[in-house]
């Protein structure tokens, strides 16, 4: 007949199917379940035309394909998999799917070790909570799609584990809550992943060697896409083998790429575009971080965020980003920022506690670089950066004795002035009121010698005498004419650049040892140079601890500012040799007795990073801390809490800048930090006139726990530390406590929380 229907119905305990070679395969079907294969052939009006074949397949129940079977659903088949079905492929079998597939809700397709599943020009819609699980097996897809059956709902996604393999080309995935890969290989070519709210496009966790990760594209439209800024595009970490991520677009996401990295292998993130994301690339790690090259960041809140990571970033552009790069504790000398452009955004680079190398970059932002306390970015030795920012080229936010710093000596950087008039000029340097000034002869001013400044003017905005903040004895006469220095710092920099780290290290140490007046401005430069050249050799790195401890002893009284930096570099040394406990111990000492609320917060942020680096270290060495409230259970919690600290830091600096803080008219507790605390908290308060002050701690029942102060104090601001002990010197329990200040007939009360 012209039109016919051929039906094969199986509803018993089992059925026999036959491969082309005649061998039997087994398809096990549960009682009452079945497979309906319905094939309808139809001819068009002309009986001489070729037939157009349409096929319909219905799959339901529990189906096991075993014994080396090769089962195919052919092209042009309309397949329906009923809800709650389980299809299992095992025993070296394969399932090959083409055509259109409608997967019901709560369906599991499971492919076990040694087997495979492939999709060729398959259009698959997945129901709620349905999942494709690949356990030690292989999944292929070409020119296929995996999408939610209902656009407003999500499906569970693709899960690959146990040395499996995910190999997709020209394929679209949409609406999956999370696709994840655990100890398996990934090869994606020309693929697009659209991610629902709060979802993850692809989460890769590999700990074994020999596993490849390659996510690449040679055509437009490939990438990871979100819609509401809450999803994460790609997460991966701990990859013993190198990964390549190239030519991909990341758009509309909370994070484009998140990477926790602790390996000696360098990955490559190349020629990717990050558009309208909160953070384009977010890296955490204490060792060798990816090479990020030829990437473009457009309208991101933060283009690249580094926490302890030290990637090499080169030939990248940052356009209309709030912050191009934000770096914290980037300590490895293997990293750096090279040949990048920062355009039309708010701030090019925000640095805290980092000593990355910056060379051949250009800044056309409102603020070129914002330096927080502890930053020692290296722009010396012919760095050749170009600054043409609108408001300020180099900005500094500090604490009273712990400054940010920039290494500029012999850097031959060029400083232009977007606004050069008398009103609202572009500043080359801007310092807040907390920048610690040591006037000559032993000055701690930044040496800007051997750099070029437009019209020969070094424009400094500082609360005190400008020359105490920046000196510039010899300036380059033009951007293309360089005058080299011949002193021993210049000699050390040249030796280091030529690869002679031994000679350079000896000179840097001589500068630190001899402490000459004429080199007092270059002590931090010498310290960073000593660290850089020591890091070139594992033996030198191990010996660096002893040397820094000797310098701390030498300068502890004479130069407290340098001592702060020496302590910082000791922590950096511990991080490179992965002695996390020693780093934690040093930071706890600083946190026990902070000099201000900002200083306390900075110490908390440092400790958070070190604790997180210790937690992600593959050796899982046990560590202890009395500040257990900063030990977070996951990367996401750490990121959330650390982001809160950044917001608080901005608030504190804004308050410091905008509020010159006249002494209140009544006695007042202004802050206690940290809060929550463990084991101690610093209490800041002020009294409007000299007189009797009573400062006590009470528990939630109103019982007095300890009297911290009961004496006459002078008018002004004061700080007292409570160590979490009661009158009998016993540790108090966790809970809420009240700090009560009485002076001049007035009372101020503040709540504090002790967490253990």
XYZ file of C-alpha atoms in Angstrom:
756
model
C 0.000 0.000 0.000
C 1.034 3.642 -0.411
C 0.448 4.384 3.275
C 1.129 1.880 6.008
C 1.997 1.563 9.688
C 4.485 -0.905 11.113
C 4.312 -1.429 14.860
C 6.619 -3.407 17.128
C 5.318 -3.554 20.709
C 7.262 -5.063 23.607
C 5.564 -5.275 26.979
C 6.928 -8.503 28.433
C 9.970 -9.088 30.612
C 12.353 -9.005 27.678
C 12.743 -8.887 23.916
C 15.305 -9.752 21.290
C 16.669 -7.156 18.877
C 19.174 -7.943 16.150
C 22.193 -6.023 14.936
C 23.071 -6.010 11.258
C 25.681 -8.702 11.793
C 22.999 -11.019 13.156
C 24.291 -11.184 16.715
C 21.709 -10.845 19.442
C 21.629 -7.890 21.828
C 19.547 -7.615 24.966
C 17.082 -4.873 25.844
C 15.617 -5.505 29.299
C 12.194 -4.017 29.919
C 10.435 -3.960 33.263
C 7.004 -5.523 33.713
C 4.268 -3.355 32.223
C 6.792 -1.099 30.505
C 7.449 -1.003 26.830
C 9.019 0.405 23.709
C 6.765 1.431 20.822
C 8.506 1.912 17.493
C 5.998 3.346 15.009
C 7.192 3.918 11.452
C 4.946 5.775 9.008
C 5.873 6.006 5.325
C 4.075 8.360 2.996
C 4.310 9.255 -0.637
C 3.623 12.678 -2.132
C 1.187 13.204 -4.987
C 3.592 11.950 -7.607
C 3.932 8.180 -7.267
C 7.270 8.354 -9.073
C 8.902 10.465 -6.327
C 11.146 9.003 -3.634
C 9.378 8.177 -0.377
C 9.737 10.475 2.617
C 10.145 8.353 5.736
C 8.950 9.553 9.148
C 9.614 7.545 12.294
C 8.163 7.785 15.775
C 9.667 6.116 18.849
C 8.211 5.977 22.367
C 10.497 4.930 25.223
C 9.312 4.365 28.779
C 10.156 2.513 31.976
C 13.559 1.065 32.846
C 15.568 0.155 29.750
C 19.034 -1.392 29.861
C 21.217 -1.646 26.756
C 23.958 -4.175 27.486
C 26.292 -6.766 26.013
C 28.057 -4.620 23.431
C 24.820 -3.489 21.811
C 24.797 -0.770 19.170
C 21.367 0.889 19.278
C 20.500 3.795 17.013
C 17.596 6.194 16.716
C 17.830 7.249 13.094
C 17.484 10.754 11.583
C 13.977 12.150 11.128
C 12.749 10.125 14.110
C 10.435 11.803 16.611
C 11.354 10.221 19.959
C 9.434 10.614 23.203
C 10.905 9.453 26.512
C 8.173 9.276 29.115
C 8.559 10.862 32.599
C 10.450 8.946 35.310
C 12.060 6.615 32.770
C 15.608 5.323 33.213
C 17.728 4.394 30.198
C 20.988 2.686 31.087
C 23.801 1.984 28.591
C 26.448 -0.429 29.862
C 28.736 -3.326 29.013
C 30.539 -1.671 26.135
C 27.303 -0.719 24.384
C 26.485 2.446 22.472
C 23.345 4.502 21.993
C 23.251 6.786 18.956
C 20.531 9.432 18.802
C 19.386 11.605 15.928
C 16.202 13.479 15.101
C 13.966 15.184 17.653
C 13.829 13.914 21.224
C 11.295 15.020 23.846
C 12.553 13.986 27.282
C 9.941 13.962 30.019
C 10.380 15.133 33.595
C 12.679 13.232 35.993
C 14.257 11.094 33.268
C 17.757 9.671 33.776
C 19.928 8.585 30.868
C 22.939 6.836 32.402
C 25.980 5.724 30.411
C 28.414 3.513 32.327
C 32.128 2.788 31.999
C 33.284 1.563 28.623
C 30.100 2.576 26.851
C 29.121 5.642 24.846
C 26.251 7.845 23.770
C 26.273 10.117 20.750
C 23.980 12.805 19.398
C 24.126 13.685 15.701
C 21.860 16.498 14.497
C 19.676 15.741 17.490
C 17.304 18.331 18.903
C 16.644 17.343 22.503
C 14.223 19.057 24.883
C 14.676 18.080 28.523
C 12.032 18.019 31.227
C 12.346 19.256 34.782
C 15.013 17.404 36.838
C 16.031 15.222 33.888
C 19.725 14.417 33.628
C 22.341 12.905 31.334
C 24.901 11.052 33.495
C 28.195 9.888 31.988
C 30.084 7.629 34.427
C 33.488 6.676 33.054
C 31.988 6.729 29.573
C 31.997 8.956 26.497
C 29.380 11.422 25.263
C 29.587 12.914 21.776
C 27.396 15.588 20.220
C 27.598 17.237 16.828
C 25.241 19.882 15.462
C 22.779 19.139 18.245
C 20.827 21.027 20.879
C 19.994 20.323 24.515
C 17.338 22.720 25.797
C 14.650 22.919 28.468
C 11.267 21.595 27.421
C 9.676 24.665 29.029
C 11.587 27.928 28.774
C 10.680 29.001 32.301
C 11.904 25.721 33.831
C 15.307 24.086 34.129
C 16.691 20.580 33.713
C 19.482 19.021 35.775
C 22.139 19.095 33.056
C 25.000 16.899 31.829
C 27.184 15.250 34.470
C 30.463 13.564 33.454
C 32.664 11.752 35.975
C 35.320 9.064 36.599
C 37.662 9.592 33.632
C 34.824 10.083 31.194
C 34.860 12.338 28.180
C 32.646 15.190 26.981
C 33.165 15.966 23.290
C 30.751 18.466 21.689
C 30.928 20.432 18.458
C 28.512 22.963 16.961
C 26.097 22.247 19.791
C 23.803 24.364 21.966
C 22.980 23.775 25.630
C 20.299 25.881 27.323
C 18.389 25.872 30.584
C 20.548 23.369 32.501
C 20.975 24.167 36.198
C 24.576 22.980 36.103
C 26.704 20.949 33.726
C 29.640 19.462 35.574
C 32.733 17.441 34.816
C 34.609 15.537 37.531
C 38.006 14.044 36.643
C 37.157 13.826 32.961
C 38.196 15.348 29.656
C 36.347 18.188 27.941
C 36.490 19.166 24.277
C 34.046 21.836 23.132
C 34.219 23.365 19.663
C 31.811 26.064 18.466
C 29.392 25.447 21.314
C 26.957 27.828 23.012
C 25.751 27.456 26.605
C 22.865 29.635 27.810
C 22.564 29.538 31.591
C 19.454 30.147 33.716
C 19.402 32.375 36.801
C 21.853 31.245 39.510
C 23.069 28.382 37.303
C 26.540 27.258 36.236
C 27.315 26.761 32.554
C 30.144 24.258 33.073
C 31.864 23.243 36.312
C 35.124 21.292 35.864
C 37.000 19.713 38.782
C 39.996 17.672 37.653
C 42.643 16.244 39.964
C 44.234 13.544 37.803
C 46.836 13.918 35.059
C 46.252 13.237 31.386
C 42.833 14.889 31.206
C 42.399 17.489 28.469
C 40.325 20.639 28.710
C 39.867 22.490 25.442
C 37.052 24.989 24.916
C 37.489 26.629 21.539
C 35.665 28.271 18.658
C 36.349 29.297 15.075
C 33.002 30.955 14.430
C 30.791 33.647 15.959
C 28.115 32.939 18.549
C 30.065 30.500 20.694
C 30.279 31.129 24.413
C 28.550 31.250 27.771
C 25.516 33.500 28.087
C 23.378 34.619 31.031
C 20.362 36.865 31.147
C 20.144 38.431 34.602
C 23.728 38.641 35.888
C 23.369 35.850 38.491
C 24.850 32.884 36.605
C 28.464 31.691 36.360
C 29.806 30.760 32.937
C 32.783 28.443 33.461
C 34.249 27.178 36.752
C 37.387 25.063 36.812
C 40.225 24.342 39.198
C 43.084 22.060 40.223
C 43.912 20.973 36.694
C 47.201 19.010 36.578
C 47.070 19.254 32.779
C 46.945 22.514 30.868
C 43.612 23.899 29.687
C 42.878 26.055 26.645
C 39.916 28.457 26.545
C 39.902 30.396 23.294
C 37.658 32.591 21.144
C 34.681 32.373 23.497
C 32.170 35.067 24.499
C 31.054 35.455 28.116
C 28.074 37.790 28.501
C 25.408 38.771 31.038
C 26.968 36.766 33.875
C 27.927 37.148 37.511
C 31.326 35.654 36.609
C 32.563 34.678 33.188
C 35.367 32.357 34.334
C 36.101 31.319 37.920
C 39.332 29.449 38.550
C 40.913 28.090 41.719
C 44.410 27.183 40.696
C 47.266 25.444 42.437
C 49.443 23.766 39.864
C 52.729 24.159 38.037
C 50.946 24.078 34.671
C 49.979 27.293 32.940
C 46.600 27.384 31.220
C 45.730 29.748 28.416
C 42.696 32.016 28.193
C 43.015 33.556 24.750
C 41.027 35.885 22.495
C 37.897 35.754 24.648
C 35.330 38.535 25.039
C 33.774 39.383 28.408
C 30.772 41.650 28.027
C 28.480 43.087 30.695
C 29.556 40.722 33.474
C 30.029 41.524 37.147
C 33.479 39.886 36.976
C 35.004 38.712 33.719
C 37.699 36.398 35.122
C 37.990 35.591 38.842
C 41.202 33.773 39.830
C 42.224 32.422 43.217
C 45.541 30.631 43.732
C 48.990 30.944 45.218
C 51.195 29.572 42.480
C 51.133 29.393 38.687
C 48.080 31.074 37.207
C 46.805 31.135 33.624
C 48.177 33.121 30.736
C 45.456 35.611 29.795
C 46.173 37.003 26.369
C 44.377 39.056 23.710
C 41.124 39.144 25.705
C 38.634 41.998 25.657
C 36.615 43.199 28.630
C 33.712 45.539 27.921
C 31.366 47.129 30.490
C 32.283 44.789 33.331
C 32.160 45.792 36.985
C 35.568 44.119 37.343
C 37.414 42.797 34.311
C 39.846 40.476 36.123
C 39.858 39.814 39.882
C 42.933 38.209 41.469
C 43.075 36.784 44.999
C 46.549 35.431 45.627
C 46.798 34.623 41.920
C 49.595 35.894 39.698
C 48.712 35.346 36.049
C 50.544 36.807 33.112
C 48.069 39.209 31.515
C 49.106 40.558 28.134
C 47.623 42.317 25.102
C 44.204 42.688 26.749
C 41.824 45.639 26.556
C 39.511 46.924 29.281
C 36.820 49.291 28.011
C 34.219 51.064 30.175
C 34.879 48.785 33.149
C 34.345 50.078 36.680
C 37.666 48.393 37.526
C 39.868 46.824 34.895
C 41.933 44.581 37.192
C 41.630 44.191 40.966
C 44.548 42.375 42.521
C 45.129 41.203 46.111
C 48.192 39.362 47.326
C 49.471 38.597 43.868
C 52.930 37.616 45.006
C 54.488 35.350 42.380
C 57.192 36.956 40.252
C 56.039 34.826 37.318
C 52.973 37.008 36.807
C 52.504 40.516 35.522
C 50.418 42.894 33.413
C 51.865 43.733 29.996
C 50.754 45.622 26.876
C 47.209 46.157 28.126
C 44.962 49.164 27.539
C 42.476 50.619 30.012
C 39.971 52.946 28.378
C 36.931 55.026 29.418
C 36.402 53.236 32.732
C 36.549 54.403 36.338
C 39.794 52.781 37.538
C 42.372 50.845 35.549
C 43.919 48.778 38.354
C 43.070 48.467 42.050
C 45.932 46.887 43.993
C 46.168 45.652 47.575
C 49.133 43.769 48.974
C 50.434 42.924 45.488
C 53.805 43.335 43.817
C 53.056 42.488 40.197
C 55.187 43.783 37.360
C 53.445 46.358 35.102
C 55.006 47.216 31.753
C 53.941 48.782 28.425
C 50.357 49.428 29.533
C 48.247 52.505 28.771
C 45.697 54.121 31.065
C 42.923 56.413 29.791
C 40.551 56.009 32.749
C 39.368 58.405 35.449
C 41.916 56.930 37.863
C 44.901 55.048 36.512
C 45.928 52.926 39.504
C 44.391 52.938 42.993
C 46.873 51.646 45.562
C 45.769 50.374 48.951
C 48.067 49.780 51.918
C 50.709 47.172 51.188
C 50.660 47.531 47.418
C 54.163 47.661 45.893
C 53.515 47.421 42.158
C 56.716 47.283 40.115
C 56.944 49.886 37.348
C 60.712 50.386 37.520
C 63.455 49.347 35.086
C 62.052 50.590 31.760
C 58.453 49.605 32.418
C 57.313 52.209 29.852
C 53.707 52.541 30.977
C 51.643 55.445 29.662
C 49.300 57.337 31.980
C 46.745 59.784 30.638
C 43.957 59.550 33.195
C 41.367 62.241 33.665
C 41.407 62.689 37.453
C 44.582 61.106 38.822
C 47.221 58.793 37.432
C 48.335 57.186 40.716
C 46.044 57.262 43.762
C 46.928 56.159 47.308
C 44.676 55.027 50.178
C 46.505 54.099 53.342
C 46.562 53.629 57.080
C 48.597 55.749 59.471
C 51.852 53.786 59.247
C 51.198 51.280 56.479
C 51.392 52.832 53.038
C 50.857 51.844 49.473
C 53.908 52.268 47.308
C 54.819 52.396 43.634
C 58.221 51.429 42.242
C 58.932 54.013 39.552
C 62.683 54.539 39.749
C 64.219 54.303 36.263
C 60.863 53.114 34.959
C 60.708 55.575 32.047
C 56.955 55.739 32.361
C 55.137 58.621 30.661
C 52.681 60.803 32.574
C 50.284 63.007 30.617
C 47.771 65.465 32.027
C 44.295 65.195 30.575
C 43.447 68.439 32.374
C 46.442 70.704 32.738
C 44.802 73.951 33.829
C 44.668 75.508 37.274
C 41.151 74.231 37.943
C 40.594 70.503 38.424
C 43.945 69.447 36.988
C 44.926 65.849 36.454
C 47.115 64.798 39.366
C 50.009 62.446 38.818
C 49.950 61.463 42.501
C 47.172 61.835 45.062
C 47.675 60.908 48.713
C 45.110 60.675 51.488
C 45.654 62.059 54.979
C 46.910 58.702 56.254
C 49.989 58.436 54.023
C 52.959 58.347 56.372
C 55.490 61.078 55.585
C 59.129 60.960 56.655
C 60.795 64.224 55.606
C 64.429 64.345 54.479
C 67.106 63.340 55.035
C 65.731 59.801 55.584
C 62.695 60.285 53.408
C 60.214 57.610 52.441
C 59.030 59.678 49.479
C 58.414 57.855 46.197
C 61.236 58.379 43.729
C 59.839 59.405 40.340
C 63.264 60.008 38.819
C 63.901 58.789 35.281
C 60.295 59.085 34.151
C 58.670 61.626 31.826
C 56.015 64.104 32.956
C 54.173 66.363 30.557
C 55.623 69.898 30.549
C 58.165 68.727 33.122
C 55.542 69.033 35.881
C 55.036 66.396 38.562
C 51.587 67.304 39.917
C 51.034 66.083 43.459
C 47.896 66.373 45.580
C 48.904 65.785 49.197
C 47.896 67.160 52.599
C 51.506 68.152 53.312
C 54.578 69.362 51.448
C 54.628 67.695 48.004
C 58.371 66.989 48.003
C 57.943 64.849 51.134
C 55.674 62.538 49.147
C 57.374 62.435 45.721
C 60.843 63.409 44.573
C 62.065 63.675 40.991
C 65.694 64.707 40.711
C 66.187 63.660 37.078
C 63.312 63.509 34.601
C 63.358 62.102 31.078
C 63.333 65.072 28.664
C 60.703 63.488 26.378
C 58.770 60.241 26.047
C 61.311 58.900 23.580
C 64.521 60.144 25.186
C 65.823 58.158 28.156
C 68.443 59.264 30.651
C 69.836 56.257 32.523
C 71.095 56.436 36.102
C 74.399 54.925 37.111
C 73.905 54.279 40.839
C 73.797 50.808 42.321
C 69.978 50.539 42.279
C 70.066 51.145 38.524
C 72.867 48.574 38.233
C 70.790 46.018 40.144
C 67.757 46.625 37.943
C 69.833 46.221 34.779
C 71.438 43.017 36.115
C 68.029 41.603 36.947
C 66.681 42.491 33.511
C 69.648 40.727 31.895
C 68.894 37.570 33.885
C 71.740 37.898 36.382
C 69.575 37.492 39.485
C 72.545 36.568 41.704
C 74.304 39.922 41.155
C 71.044 41.842 41.464
C 70.147 40.033 44.688
C 73.498 40.902 46.237
C 73.059 44.601 45.415
C 69.494 44.704 46.748
C 70.654 43.130 50.007
C 73.544 45.588 50.265
C 71.112 48.500 50.021
C 68.960 46.984 52.770
C 71.951 46.113 54.956
C 73.809 49.420 54.734
C 70.798 51.740 55.115
C 72.463 54.743 53.496
C 70.736 58.116 53.756
C 70.943 58.744 50.018
C 69.176 55.440 49.320
C 66.470 55.767 51.967
C 63.808 56.360 49.306
C 64.666 53.081 47.622
C 64.431 50.698 50.571
C 61.065 49.245 49.539
C 62.304 48.981 45.944
C 65.315 47.045 47.234
C 63.113 44.818 49.396
C 60.887 43.902 46.463
C 63.938 43.346 44.273
C 65.419 41.032 46.912
C 62.143 39.093 47.004
C 61.913 38.880 43.191
C 65.434 37.613 42.690
C 65.224 35.192 45.637
C 62.073 33.688 44.144
C 64.090 32.658 41.080
C 65.719 29.898 43.135
C 63.993 27.516 45.605
C 67.093 27.553 47.829
C 67.134 31.361 47.938
C 63.428 31.421 48.675
C 63.876 29.157 51.690
C 66.778 31.309 52.933
C 64.753 34.483 52.453
C 62.829 33.882 55.703
C 66.021 34.092 57.768
C 67.156 37.208 55.956
C 63.846 39.051 56.339
C 63.688 38.195 60.039
C 67.146 39.737 60.475
C 65.983 42.912 58.697
C 62.874 43.099 60.900
C 65.152 43.010 63.914
C 67.367 45.718 62.369
C 64.568 48.133 61.442
C 61.835 47.449 64.007
C 62.571 50.587 66.002
C 64.287 52.785 63.441
C 61.898 52.380 60.496
C 58.433 51.033 61.466
C 57.103 51.605 57.964
C 59.767 49.420 56.389
C 59.145 46.847 59.110
C 55.504 46.616 58.026
C 56.642 45.816 54.508
C 59.224 43.317 55.747
C 56.451 41.505 57.593
C 54.353 41.548 54.405
C 57.157 40.004 52.385
C 57.653 37.382 55.057
C 54.006 36.392 54.580
C 54.549 36.350 50.797
C 57.579 34.117 51.261
C 55.525 31.710 53.379
C 52.823 31.608 50.721
C 55.295 30.705 47.969
C 56.752 27.833 50.019
C 53.196 26.897 51.122
C 53.854 27.359 54.832
C 50.334 28.634 55.404
C 50.412 28.244 59.175
C 53.339 30.648 59.552
C 51.562 33.166 57.325
C 48.398 32.844 59.419
C 50.358 33.310 62.651
C 51.864 36.573 61.385
C 48.519 37.963 60.270
C 46.919 37.066 63.602
C 49.532 39.129 65.432
C 48.617 42.097 63.272
C 44.914 41.519 63.773
C 45.305 41.257 67.546
C 46.435 44.870 67.788
C 45.338 46.914 64.764
C 46.081 50.598 64.614
C 42.679 51.594 63.214
C 39.403 50.240 61.923
C 40.763 50.269 58.370
C 43.931 48.479 59.448
C 41.832 45.826 61.198
C 39.711 45.311 58.096
C 42.774 45.027 55.854
C 44.228 42.376 58.193
C 40.915 40.492 58.105
C 40.924 40.535 54.296
C 44.512 39.260 54.231
C 43.660 36.457 56.655
C 40.575 35.477 54.633
C 42.705 35.028 51.521
C 45.437 33.017 53.241
C 42.915 30.743 54.957
C 41.195 30.167 51.621
C 44.502 29.413 49.872
C 45.351 26.937 52.622
C 41.945 25.251 52.248
C 42.310 24.801 48.486
C 45.899 23.494 48.684
C 46.100 19.931 47.406
C 48.129 18.694 50.395
C 45.342 19.757 52.789
C 47.863 20.432 55.523
C 46.064 21.062 58.829
C 46.054 24.678 59.950
C 44.740 26.391 63.052
C 43.483 29.901 63.708
C 41.816 31.582 66.619
C 39.851 33.680 64.120
C 37.687 30.762 63.032
C 34.917 33.087 61.849
C 37.025 33.687 58.723
C 37.274 29.998 57.813
C 34.617 29.605 55.131
C 33.115 26.300 53.957
C 33.205 26.971 50.220
C 34.482 29.190 47.435
C 31.080 30.830 47.043
C 30.863 31.749 50.740
C 34.414 33.097 50.682
C 33.646 35.212 47.606
C 30.477 36.598 49.164
C 32.092 37.448 52.507
C 35.214 38.890 50.910
C 33.087 41.053 48.632
C 31.329 42.395 51.724
C 34.728 43.370 53.171
C 35.580 45.279 49.992
C 32.326 47.189 50.236
C 33.044 48.024 53.865
C 36.568 49.140 52.973
C 35.212 51.595 50.406
C 32.733 52.916 52.965
C 35.488 53.455 55.534
C 37.713 55.307 53.075
C 34.774 57.430 51.918
C 33.980 58.277 55.515
C 37.609 59.134 56.156
C 37.786 61.397 53.095
C 34.443 63.122 53.471
C 34.245 63.413 57.218
C 37.083 65.220 58.862
C 35.648 63.846 62.078
C 35.334 66.717 64.524
C 35.136 65.383 68.063
C 31.451 64.729 68.904
C 29.844 66.939 71.555
C 29.118 63.935 73.781
C 31.062 60.822 74.755
C 30.636 58.309 71.951
C 31.766 54.821 70.941
C 32.479 55.160 67.235
C 33.427 51.571 66.377
C 34.640 48.209 67.562
C 36.511 45.980 65.161
C 36.472 43.276 64.176
C 32.805 42.614 64.918
C 31.965 39.753 65.216
C 35.308 39.043 66.880
C 37.438 36.227 68.237
C 39.294 36.510 70.526
C 39.745 40.294 70.784
C 38.162 43.486 69.528
C 39.428 47.070 69.424
C 37.044 49.705 70.762
C 37.308 53.261 69.433
C 35.653 56.086 71.365
C 35.873 59.823 71.843
C 35.236 62.234 74.717
C 34.548 65.969 74.177
C 36.474 67.134 77.244
C 39.084 65.872 79.650
C 37.507 63.992 82.541
C 36.622 60.697 84.180
C 35.951 57.819 81.764
C 34.324 54.524 82.618
C 34.300 51.818 79.921
C 32.715 48.455 80.804
C 31.590 45.218 79.153
C 28.187 43.709 80.043
C 26.622 40.409 79.019
C 23.131 40.029 77.596
C 21.684 39.605 81.130
C 23.009 43.004 82.120
C 25.801 41.613 84.329
C 29.112 43.441 84.243
C 31.794 41.233 82.731
C 34.834 43.515 82.888
C 35.820 47.119 83.519
C 38.220 48.171 80.745
C 38.797 51.779 81.742
C 38.155 53.770 84.910
C 40.377 56.836 84.950
C 40.763 60.446 83.860
C 41.424 60.724 80.113
C 42.215 63.675 77.878
C 39.797 65.109 75.349
C 39.932 63.375 71.960
C 39.898 59.945 70.347
C 41.002 56.787 72.152
C 41.314 53.031 71.579
C 41.050 50.149 74.044
C 41.392 46.436 73.264
C 39.137 43.873 74.956
C 40.716 40.427 74.835
C 37.489 38.493 75.408
C 38.266 37.812 79.072
C 36.307 38.643 82.204
C 37.413 40.199 85.486
C 38.887 36.851 86.570
C 40.917 36.651 83.348
C 38.801 33.757 82.066
C 37.653 33.498 78.458
C 33.997 34.432 78.129
C 31.498 32.367 76.172
C 30.292 33.078 72.653
C 27.403 35.490 72.475
C 26.288 39.107 72.427
C 27.961 41.653 74.727
C 27.419 45.357 75.289
C 30.145 47.995 75.521
C 29.128 50.891 77.766
C 30.976 54.221 77.807
C 30.253 56.835 80.517
C 31.872 60.269 80.585
C 30.729 63.814 81.351
C 27.331 62.583 82.477
C 26.629 60.984 79.097
C 26.411 57.320 78.087
C 27.109 55.511 74.801
C 26.416 51.806 74.236
C 27.512 49.546 71.395
C 26.789 45.864 70.738
C 29.560 43.348 70.046
C 29.375 39.646 69.175
C 31.954 37.035 70.163
C 32.058 33.971 67.866
C 34.149 30.886 68.579
